[in-house]
Coordinates of C-alpha atoms in Angstrom, one line a residue:
M1 CA -92.8 -1.2 -19.2
S2 CA -92.2 2.3 -18.4
P3 CA -90.8 4.8 -21.3
A4 CA -87.6 5.1 -19.1
Q5 CA -87.3 1.3 -18.9
Q6 CA -87.8 1.2 -22.7
A7 CA -85.0 3.7 -23.4
M8 CA -82.4 2.1 -21.3
S9 CA -83.4 -1.4 -22.5
A10 CA -83.2 -0.2 -26.0
P11 CA -80.1 -1.1 -27.8
G12 CA -79.3 1.9 -29.7
R13 CA -79.4 3.9 -26.7
V14 CA -77.5 1.9 -24.3
C15 CA -73.3 3.1 -24.6
A16 CA -70.8 0.6 -25.7
R17 CA -69.0 0.6 -22.2
C18 CA -72.2 0.2 -20.0
A19 CA -73.3 -2.7 -22.8
R20 CA -69.8 -4.3 -22.4
I21 CA -69.6 -4.5 -18.7
K22 CA -73.6 -5.2 -18.5
Q23 CA -74.7 -2.5 -16.3
R24 CA -78.0 -0.3 -16.7
C25 CA -77.6 2.7 -19.1
D26 CA -79.6 5.9 -19.1
G27 CA -79.1 6.2 -22.7
D28 CA -78.2 10.0 -22.3
Q29 CA -74.9 11.4 -24.5
P30 CA -72.8 11.0 -22.1
C31 CA -74.7 8.5 -19.9
S32 CA -74.7 9.3 -16.3
R33 CA -72.4 6.7 -15.4
C34 CA -69.7 7.5 -17.8
K35 CA -69.9 11.0 -16.9
R36 CA -69.9 10.2 -13.3
L37 CA -66.6 8.2 -13.6
G38 CA -65.2 10.2 -16.5
H39 CA -64.8 7.6 -19.2
V40 CA -65.3 8.2 -22.7
C41 CA -68.9 7.2 -23.5
Q42 CA -69.8 6.1 -27.4
P43 CA -73.1 5.1 -28.5
R44 CA -73.6 1.4 -29.3
S45 CA -74.9 0.4 -32.6
P46 CA -77.6 -2.0 -32.6
T47 CA -76.0 -4.2 -35.3
E48 CA -72.3 -4.2 -33.5
K49 CA -71.1 -7.4 -32.8
E50 CA -70.8 -8.5 -29.2
S51 CA -67.3 -9.7 -29.0
V52 CA -64.3 -8.7 -27.7
G53 CA -62.5 -7.9 -31.1
A54 CA -65.5 -5.7 -31.7
S55 CA -64.8 -3.6 -28.5
L56 CA -61.2 -3.2 -29.0
P57 CA -61.5 0.4 -30.5
A58 CA -63.4 1.4 -27.3
M59 CA -61.0 -0.5 -24.7
A60 CA -58.0 1.7 -26.8
L61 CA -59.5 4.8 -25.4
R62 CA -59.0 3.4 -21.7
R63 CA -55.9 4.1 -20.2
P64 CA -54.2 0.3 -19.1
R65 CA -54.4 -0.1 -15.1
A66 CA -51.3 -1.5 -15.2
S67 CA -48.7 -2.2 -18.1
R68 CA -45.1 -3.9 -18.1
S69 CA -42.6 -2.7 -20.9
R70 CA -39.4 -4.7 -21.9
G71 CA -38.1 -1.5 -23.7
G72 CA -36.4 0.2 -21.0
C73 CA -32.7 1.6 -21.2
L74 CA -30.0 -0.7 -20.1
S75 CA -29.5 1.4 -17.2
C76 CA -32.7 1.6 -15.6
K77 CA -33.2 -2.3 -16.2
T78 CA -29.5 -2.8 -14.2
R79 CA -30.6 -0.7 -11.5
K80 CA -34.0 -2.3 -11.6
K81 CA -35.8 0.8 -12.0
K82 CA -38.7 1.8 -14.1
C83 CA -37.8 3.3 -17.3
D84 CA -40.4 6.4 -18.8
E85 CA -38.5 5.1 -22.1
N86 CA -38.2 8.8 -23.3
R87 CA -35.8 8.7 -26.1
P88 CA -32.8 9.3 -26.6
R89 CA -32.2 10.0 -22.9
C90 CA -34.8 9.0 -20.4
S91 CA -35.9 11.1 -17.3
D92 CA -34.1 9.2 -14.6
C93 CA -30.7 9.0 -16.9
R94 CA -30.9 12.8 -17.5
R95 CA -31.5 13.5 -13.8
L96 CA -28.8 11.2 -12.5
N97 CA -26.9 12.2 -15.3
L98 CA -26.1 8.2 -16.3
P99 CA -25.5 7.1 -19.5
C100 CA -28.7 6.2 -21.1
Q101 CA -28.2 3.2 -23.5
W102 CA -30.7 1.1 -25.2
S103 CA -30.5 -2.4 -26.4
N104 CA -32.0 -1.9 -29.8
P105 CA -32.2 2.0 -30.5
N106 CA -34.2 1.7 -34.0
I107 CA -37.3 0.2 -32.5
S108 CA -40.2 1.9 -30.4
A109 CA -40.8 0.4 -26.8
T110 CA -43.0 -2.7 -26.5
V111 CA -45.8 -2.4 -24.0
D112 CA -47.4 -5.6 -23.1
S113 CA -50.5 -5.2 -21.4
P114 CA -53.8 -7.0 -20.4
S115 CA -55.7 -5.8 -23.2
S116 CA -53.2 -6.7 -25.9
S117 CA -55.2 -9.1 -27.8
S118 CA -54.5 -8.4 -30.8
P119 CA -51.4 -7.5 -33.4
D120 CA -52.4 -4.0 -33.3
S121 CA -51.7 -3.7 -29.6
H122 CA -47.9 -3.9 -29.9
A123 CA -47.6 -0.3 -31.2
T124 CA -45.5 2.2 -29.6
A125 CA -47.1 3.2 -26.4
S126 CA -46.9 6.1 -23.7
P127 CA -45.6 4.9 -20.1
P128 CA -48.4 5.2 -17.8
S129 CA -49.2 8.1 -15.7
D130 CA -50.7 6.5 -12.7
P131 CA -48.9 8.0 -9.6
I132 CA -46.7 5.5 -7.6
H133 CA -46.8 5.8 -4.1
V134 CA -43.7 5.0 -2.0
S135 CA -42.6 5.9 1.1
D136 CA -39.9 8.1 1.8
G137 CA -37.5 5.3 2.7
D138 CA -38.0 3.5 -0.4
P139 CA -35.4 3.7 -3.1
L140 CA -37.9 4.6 -5.5
A141 CA -38.7 8.0 -3.3
L142 CA -35.4 9.2 -5.5
S143 CA -37.3 9.0 -8.6
S144 CA -40.7 10.6 -7.1
I145 CA -38.9 13.7 -5.5
T146 CA -39.2 15.7 -8.6
P147 CA -41.3 15.3 -11.5
E148 CA -40.5 14.0 -15.2
D149 CA -39.0 17.0 -16.1
D150 CA -36.8 18.2 -13.3
E151 CA -35.1 21.0 -14.6
E152 CA -38.5 22.7 -15.2
F153 CA -39.4 21.7 -11.5
I154 CA -36.1 23.0 -10.1
A155 CA -36.9 26.4 -12.4
T156 CA -40.1 27.2 -10.3
L157 CA -38.3 27.2 -7.2
F158 CA -34.9 29.0 -8.3
P159 CA -35.9 30.7 -11.7
H160 CA -32.4 31.8 -12.3
P161 CA -30.2 29.6 -14.6
L162 CA -26.6 27.9 -13.7
P163 CA -23.6 29.7 -14.8
K164 CA -23.0 29.8 -18.5
Q165 CA -19.9 27.4 -18.1
N166 CA -22.3 24.9 -16.7
A167 CA -25.3 25.8 -18.8
V168 CA -23.7 24.6 -22.2
L169 CA -24.8 21.4 -23.4
L170 CA -21.4 19.4 -22.9
P171 CA -21.1 16.2 -24.1
L172 CA -21.8 13.4 -21.1
E173 CA -18.1 12.6 -20.4
R174 CA -17.2 16.3 -19.8
S175 CA -20.6 17.0 -17.6
P176 CA -19.8 17.9 -13.8
I177 CA -20.7 14.3 -12.8
S178 CA -19.2 12.5 -15.2
I179 CA -15.4 14.2 -14.6
N180 CA -15.7 13.7 -11.0
P181 CA -13.6 10.5 -10.0
Y182 CA -14.7 10.4 -6.4
L183 CA -17.9 9.6 -6.9
R184 CA -18.5 6.0 -6.0
G185 CA -22.0 5.0 -6.6
E186 CA -25.6 5.5 -7.6
E187 CA -26.5 7.4 -4.3
D188 CA -23.2 9.6 -4.5
R189 CA -24.1 10.8 -8.0
S190 CA -27.7 11.6 -6.9
L191 CA -26.4 13.5 -3.9
F192 CA -24.0 15.5 -6.0
N193 CA -26.6 16.2 -8.6
H194 CA -28.7 17.5 -6.1
Y195 CA -26.0 19.8 -4.9
I196 CA -25.8 21.3 -8.4
H197 CA -29.1 21.8 -9.2
V198 CA -30.9 22.7 -5.8
V199 CA -28.2 23.0 -2.8
A200 CA -25.9 25.3 -4.6
R201 CA -28.7 27.7 -6.1
A202 CA -30.2 27.8 -2.6
L203 CA -26.8 29.1 -1.0
S204 CA -26.1 31.7 -3.4
R205 CA -27.6 35.3 -3.0
S206 CA -26.9 36.5 -6.2
H207 CA -29.2 37.4 -8.9
D208 CA -25.9 36.6 -11.3
P209 CA -25.7 33.0 -11.6
D210 CA -21.8 33.3 -12.9
R211 CA -21.2 34.7 -10.0
N212 CA -22.1 31.5 -7.6
P213 CA -18.8 30.5 -6.0
F214 CA -20.6 27.3 -4.7
L215 CA -20.7 26.1 -8.4
V216 CA -17.8 27.7 -10.3
T217 CA -15.2 27.8 -7.3
L218 CA -16.2 24.4 -5.8
L219 CA -17.3 22.3 -8.4
P220 CA -13.6 22.3 -10.1
L221 CA -12.2 22.0 -7.0
A222 CA -14.1 18.8 -5.8
A223 CA -13.3 17.5 -9.3
A224 CA -9.6 17.2 -8.2
S225 CA -10.3 16.8 -4.1
D226 CA -12.0 13.6 -2.6
A227 CA -12.2 15.4 0.7
V228 CA -14.4 18.4 -1.0
T229 CA -16.4 16.1 -2.7
S230 CA -17.0 14.0 0.5
V231 CA -18.2 17.4 2.4
I232 CA -20.2 18.3 -0.6
L233 CA -21.9 15.0 -0.7
S234 CA -22.7 15.7 3.3
L235 CA -24.1 18.9 3.0
S236 CA -26.5 17.6 -0.3
G237 CA -27.3 15.1 2.3
C238 CA -28.2 17.3 4.9
H239 CA -30.3 19.3 2.7
W240 CA -32.1 16.3 1.4
R241 CA -32.6 14.4 4.6
R242 CA -36.1 16.0 5.4
V243 CA -37.7 15.0 2.0
Y244 CA -35.5 12.0 1.5
P245 CA -34.3 10.3 4.7
S246 CA -32.8 7.4 3.4
I247 CA -30.3 9.2 1.6
W248 CA -28.7 10.4 4.8
G249 CA -26.9 7.1 5.4
C250 CA -24.9 7.7 2.2
A251 CA -24.3 11.4 3.5
L252 CA -23.0 10.6 7.0
K253 CA -20.6 8.1 5.6
R254 CA -19.1 10.7 3.0
Q255 CA -19.2 13.6 6.0
G256 CA -16.8 10.8 8.2
Q257 CA -14.3 10.5 5.3
A258 CA -14.1 14.4 4.8
L259 CA -13.4 14.9 8.5
A260 CA -10.4 12.2 8.1
Q261 CA -9.0 13.5 5.1
V262 CA -8.8 17.1 6.3
N263 CA -6.2 15.9 8.8
T264 CA -4.3 14.5 5.8
L265 CA -4.7 17.8 4.0
L266 CA -3.3 19.9 7.1
G267 CA -0.3 17.8 7.0
R268 CA 1.1 19.5 3.7
S269 CA 2.0 22.7 3.2
D270 CA 1.6 23.2 -0.8
R271 CA -1.3 25.8 -1.9
Q272 CA -3.8 23.5 -3.3
C273 CA -3.7 21.5 0.2
I274 CA -4.3 24.4 2.3
F275 CA -7.5 25.8 0.4
E276 CA -9.0 22.2 -0.2
A277 CA -8.8 22.1 3.9
C278 CA -10.0 25.0 4.5
A279 CA -12.9 24.8 2.0
T280 CA -13.8 21.4 3.4
V281 CA -13.7 23.0 6.9
L282 CA -16.1 25.8 6.3
L283 CA -18.5 23.3 4.3
L284 CA -18.5 20.9 7.2
C285 CA -19.3 24.0 9.5
L286 CA -22.4 25.0 7.5
T287 CA -23.6 21.4 7.3
E288 CA -23.8 21.1 11.3
L289 CA -25.2 24.8 11.1
F290 CA -27.9 23.7 8.7
D291 CA -28.7 20.6 11.1
G292 CA -29.8 22.9 13.7
T293 CA -29.5 20.8 16.5
S294 CA -25.5 20.3 16.6
K295 CA -22.6 22.4 18.6
V296 CA -20.1 20.9 16.7
W297 CA -20.3 23.9 14.4
K298 CA -18.1 25.9 16.9
W299 CA -15.5 23.5 16.5
H300 CA -14.9 23.8 12.8
L301 CA -15.5 27.4 12.9
K302 CA -12.5 27.6 15.1
A303 CA -10.6 25.3 12.8
A304 CA -11.2 27.5 10.0
S305 CA -10.4 30.5 11.8
A306 CA -6.9 28.8 12.8
I307 CA -6.2 28.0 9.0
L308 CA -7.2 31.4 7.9
K309 CA -4.7 33.3 10.1
S310 CA -1.8 30.4 9.1
P311 CA 1.1 32.1 7.2
A312 CA 0.6 29.1 4.3
F313 CA -3.0 30.3 3.9
Q314 CA -2.0 34.2 3.4
N315 CA -0.1 33.2 0.7
L316 CA -3.6 32.9 -1.4
A317 CA -4.4 36.4 -0.8
S318 CA -6.4 38.1 -3.5
T319 CA -7.2 34.6 -5.6
D320 CA -10.7 33.4 -5.9
E321 CA -10.0 30.4 -3.6
W322 CA -9.3 33.1 -1.2
T323 CA -12.0 35.2 -1.3
F324 CA -14.5 32.1 -1.2
C325 CA -13.2 31.2 2.2
I326 CA -12.3 34.4 3.7
S327 CA -16.0 35.8 2.3
L328 CA -17.9 32.5 3.7
F329 CA -15.7 32.4 6.6
H330 CA -16.7 36.0 7.3
Y331 CA -20.4 35.8 6.8
L332 CA -20.4 32.5 9.0
D333 CA -18.6 34.1 12.1
A334 CA -20.8 37.3 12.0
M335 CA -23.9 35.4 12.3
S336 CA -22.9 33.0 15.1
T337 CA -22.0 35.9 17.2
I338 CA -25.9 35.9 18.0
S339 CA -25.6 32.7 19.7
R340 CA -21.7 32.9 21.0
C341 CA -22.5 36.3 22.2
K342 CA -18.7 36.8 21.8
A343 CA -16.5 39.0 19.5
P344 CA -15.8 37.7 15.7
L345 CA -12.9 35.2 15.9
L346 CA -11.3 37.1 13.2
H347 CA -11.0 40.0 15.7
N348 CA -7.9 40.3 17.5
S349 CA -9.5 40.8 21.0
D350 CA -13.3 41.1 22.8
S351 CA -12.3 44.7 24.1
M352 CA -14.9 47.2 24.0
A353 CA -12.0 49.3 22.4
E354 CA -12.7 47.6 19.3
L355 CA -16.3 49.5 19.3
T356 CA -14.4 52.8 19.2
T357 CA -12.1 51.8 16.3
S358 CA -12.7 52.2 12.7
L359 CA -14.8 49.0 11.2
R360 CA -12.1 48.5 8.5
R361 CA -12.5 44.8 7.6
N362 CA -8.7 44.4 7.0
S363 CA -9.2 40.6 6.1
V364 CA -12.5 40.7 4.2
P365 CA -12.5 41.8 0.5
E366 CA -13.9 45.1 -0.1
L367 CA -17.2 44.0 -1.8
E368 CA -18.4 47.5 -1.8
R369 CA -16.2 49.1 -4.2
S370 CA -17.8 47.3 -7.3
Q371 CA -21.2 48.4 -5.9
S372 CA -22.2 44.7 -6.1
T373 CA -23.8 42.3 -4.1
D374 CA -21.9 39.3 -3.2
A375 CA -23.7 35.6 -3.5
I376 CA -22.2 34.5 0.0
Y377 CA -23.6 37.9 1.8
G378 CA -26.5 38.6 -0.8
I379 CA -26.5 42.1 1.1
S380 CA -24.2 44.8 2.3
P381 CA -20.9 43.0 3.8
A382 CA -20.4 46.1 6.2
L383 CA -24.1 45.0 8.0
F384 CA -22.3 41.7 9.2
D385 CA -19.4 43.5 10.8
F386 CA -21.8 45.9 12.9
L387 CA -23.8 42.6 13.8
G388 CA -20.7 41.4 15.3
M389 CA -20.2 44.7 17.0
V390 CA -23.5 44.7 18.4
N391 CA -22.9 40.9 20.0
L392 CA -19.5 41.7 21.1
L393 CA -21.1 44.5 23.2
A394 CA -23.6 42.0 24.4
N395 CA -20.5 40.2 25.9
H396 CA -20.3 43.0 28.2
R397 CA -23.5 43.5 29.7
S398 CA -22.7 41.6 33.0
K399 CA -19.7 44.2 33.6
R400 CA -22.4 47.0 33.8
V401 CA -21.6 47.3 37.7
D402 CA -21.6 50.9 38.4
E403 CA -22.4 54.1 37.7
L404 CA -19.2 54.5 35.3
S405 CA -19.4 51.1 33.6
E406 CA -22.7 52.0 32.6
I407 CA -21.9 55.4 31.5
G408 CA -19.0 53.4 29.2
F409 CA -21.4 50.7 28.1
R410 CA -24.0 53.3 26.9
T411 CA -21.5 55.2 25.2
A412 CA -20.0 52.6 22.9
A413 CA -23.5 51.5 22.3
S414 CA -24.1 55.2 20.9
H415 CA -20.8 55.1 19.0
L416 CA -21.9 52.1 17.3
E417 CA -25.7 53.4 16.2
N418 CA -23.9 56.4 14.9
R419 CA -21.5 54.1 12.9
I420 CA -24.9 52.5 11.7
D421 CA -26.3 55.9 10.3
E422 CA -23.4 57.0 8.8
W423 CA -23.3 53.8 7.0
R424 CA -26.9 54.0 5.9
T425 CA -26.1 57.9 4.4
D426 CA -22.8 56.7 2.4
H427 CA -25.3 53.4 1.3
D428 CA -28.1 55.5 -0.1
Q429 CA -25.9 57.6 -2.0
M430 CA -24.5 54.4 -4.0
T431 CA -26.0 53.3 -7.3
E432 CA -29.4 51.8 -6.9
L433 CA -29.7 48.3 -5.9
G434 CA -32.2 45.9 -6.8
A435 CA -35.5 46.3 -5.1
E436 CA -35.5 43.0 -3.6
T437 CA -32.0 43.4 -2.3
E438 CA -32.5 46.9 -1.1
R439 CA -35.5 45.4 1.1
A440 CA -33.7 42.5 2.6
T441 CA -30.6 45.0 3.2
T442 CA -33.2 47.2 5.1
A443 CA -34.6 44.6 7.2
F444 CA -31.5 43.3 8.0
E445 CA -30.4 46.6 9.2
W446 CA -33.6 47.3 11.3
A447 CA -32.8 43.8 13.0
I448 CA -29.5 44.6 13.9
R449 CA -30.8 47.9 15.4
L450 CA -33.4 46.3 17.2
R451 CA -30.8 43.7 18.8
L452 CA -28.6 46.5 19.9
H453 CA -31.8 48.4 21.7
Q454 CA -32.3 45.0 23.4
V455 CA -28.6 44.8 24.4
V456 CA -29.0 48.1 26.0
E457 CA -32.5 48.2 27.0
G458 CA -33.7 45.1 27.5
Y459 CA -36.6 42.8 25.9
D460 CA -39.8 45.3 26.4
P461 CA -41.9 45.1 23.5
L462 CA -44.1 48.0 24.3
H463 CA -41.0 50.3 24.0
P464 CA -41.9 53.0 21.0
F465 CA -38.5 51.7 19.1
V466 CA -39.4 48.1 19.2
E467 CA -42.7 48.9 17.4
R468 CA -41.0 51.1 14.8
S469 CA -38.4 48.4 14.1
I470 CA -40.8 45.8 13.6
T471 CA -43.0 47.5 11.5
T472 CA -40.3 48.7 9.2
I473 CA -38.8 45.1 9.1
L474 CA -42.0 43.3 8.6
D475 CA -42.9 45.8 5.9
S476 CA -40.0 45.1 4.1
V477 CA -39.9 41.4 4.1
Q478 CA -43.9 41.4 2.8
Q479 CA -42.4 42.9 -0.5
I480 CA -40.0 40.4 -1.0
P481 CA -41.6 37.4 -3.2
Y482 CA -41.4 34.0 -1.9
A483 CA -38.2 32.0 -3.3
S484 CA -36.2 35.2 -3.5
R485 CA -32.8 35.0 -3.7
V486 CA -32.3 37.0 -1.1
E487 CA -34.6 35.4 1.1
G488 CA -32.0 33.5 3.0
C489 CA -30.9 36.8 4.7
L490 CA -34.4 37.1 6.2
L491 CA -34.1 34.7 9.0
F492 CA -32.6 36.6 11.7
P493 CA -35.0 40.0 10.9
L494 CA -38.1 37.3 10.9
V495 CA -36.8 36.0 14.5
I496 CA -36.1 38.8 16.2
A497 CA -39.2 40.8 14.7
G498 CA -41.2 38.1 15.5
S499 CA -40.3 37.2 19.2
S500 CA -40.8 41.2 19.9
S501 CA -44.3 40.8 18.6
I502 CA -47.3 40.8 20.9
S503 CA -50.2 40.7 18.1
M504 CA -51.3 37.3 16.7
E505 CA -51.6 38.8 12.9
R506 CA -47.8 39.7 13.4
R507 CA -46.9 36.6 15.0
M508 CA -49.0 34.3 12.2
M509 CA -47.1 36.7 9.4
V510 CA -43.7 35.6 10.9
K511 CA -44.7 32.0 11.2
E512 CA -46.4 31.8 7.9
R513 CA -43.3 33.2 6.2
L514 CA -41.0 31.0 8.1
M515 CA -42.7 27.7 7.1
V516 CA -42.3 28.8 3.5
M517 CA -38.7 29.2 3.6
E518 CA -38.7 25.8 5.2
N519 CA -39.7 24.4 1.8
T520 CA -38.1 27.1 -0.5
L521 CA -34.7 26.7 0.9
G522 CA -35.1 23.4 2.6
F523 CA -32.7 23.5 5.3
G524 CA -33.4 22.1 8.6
H525 CA -32.4 24.6 11.1
I526 CA -35.2 27.0 9.7
Q527 CA -37.7 24.7 11.3
Y528 CA -35.8 25.1 14.7
A529 CA -36.0 28.8 14.5
R530 CA -39.7 28.6 14.1
Q531 CA -40.0 26.3 17.1
L532 CA -37.8 28.7 18.7
L533 CA -40.6 31.5 18.2
E534 CA -43.2 29.4 19.1
T535 CA -41.5 28.4 22.4
V536 CA -41.2 32.1 22.9
W537 CA -44.7 33.1 22.2
N538 CA -46.2 29.9 24.1
G539 CA -43.7 30.2 27.2
A540 CA -44.1 33.8 27.9
S541 CA -45.3 34.4 31.5
C542 CA -46.8 38.1 30.5
A543 CA -46.8 40.5 27.5
T544 CA -43.3 41.5 28.2
D545 CA -41.7 38.5 29.0
L546 CA -40.3 37.8 25.4
N547 CA -36.4 37.2 25.9
W548 CA -35.8 35.0 22.8
A549 CA -32.3 34.8 23.5
A550 CA -32.4 32.9 26.6
V551 CA -34.7 30.7 25.2
R552 CA -32.3 30.1 22.4
Y553 CA -29.6 29.3 25.0
S554 CA -31.4 27.2 27.0
K555 CA -33.2 25.2 24.7
F556 CA -31.8 25.6 21.3
P557 CA -28.5 25.8 21.8
G558 CA -27.6 24.7 18.1
V559 CA -29.6 27.1 16.3
V560 CA -27.8 30.0 14.2
F561 CA -29.7 32.1 11.9
V562 CA -27.5 31.5 9.0

């Protein structure tokens, strides 16, 4: 017998695990087999009894492959869900904001496993940490979307806390989900919880969590309004649809309910119903915009415009509710002009005379006076006025039929450019904003300037002004970290810079940032914006054929860069 065989056959050199499963052992510490498989390798004494009872200490070091527990909370048992048995409140009940009750709170959870062959095995045991693989359509997918500590996971994407009034540890009966009587089932509660912790944070562009109107304004309203609750659940389902497709059925049902309830609200004249109707219509519009393929948002936007112009809504002026509705409408109205190529709906006319008048916003709150950044805009609200003016000018391109009309067109464009220059001068004299906000402002400003250039001069990417604009936009975007609060302001600058880029390096830079935004923001329309750019790049017959607006109009009519 060779020395190696003698070593492996020696009782003292064979590890306990290899002896128990009757496998050859090289006698090293740890042995090669245990080292390869990641097991705990313990030496086996020659006098050790070959019995199951003697091997229990080694078996205890091995995590059971499968286990069954009867110590879960009553809520998980009722819903037939696996409970992690964290006391006093398990992770699933904490995530869904459900009451977590235990059949016997004085004893620890009892785990029955195949290895439980002695009284000592009935001790307190931790839940198995083996991953549970489920499909997107499986109800268990809801539990696997976020880690065990979902608040820690959400903080990695959105590091800013909830508003102070929501961050206070309230009793369960006073939590936002518990006080809302319009949540009719588990899926409703899951959608509402997803809205509070993820969607509302993704929508807000303010670094101050106490200024997030999607929480501080809408949550109290939802607690008193079935329509607002329904549209919030619809918006949450639209956001969650890509990761958790089976939830969309519930969200779509609540969206239909919200549509039906708006008509009832509009038939009433009291102040609260008018605000509920306006907020519901605006959130319905936002839901359709985030879908990326729907064109129904146009009708919702027109309906919201009619409500805002009604005498009944004017009675809400200067209230927080009025500020929220008018600001959100102004933002959506301005951004949608890129797709409509028409004047903003709040304007009295679509004449070019609008371009030669002052750009005061008579119906939009003047947020510049506080020298702060609004949670809805993220950047200076004045830029959205300029964007609306640029697209109003685009609506008059077809009217350049002679030399006189061409002179008038270029004069209006020059006047608008001067207005942007004046704004930049005033903006530079303001109190210094945060670095991320300033970079997003610069990127958006130059995206407007580039769009104005395209409206007047065309889509030639070799023009010196185009190169200057792209460089400024991409340099600013690159300095903004992923998952920044102002990341939602970057979609329009990225699309217009990417569509005019002819180098592969810049195109990949834009594509990579859009793919990151698909995950950090999570809304579906970002994916279609990226596909729009890929279509422009792949379909251009030559380097100068990069008319992204024509591609958007013909192949992506539902895409709006909100």
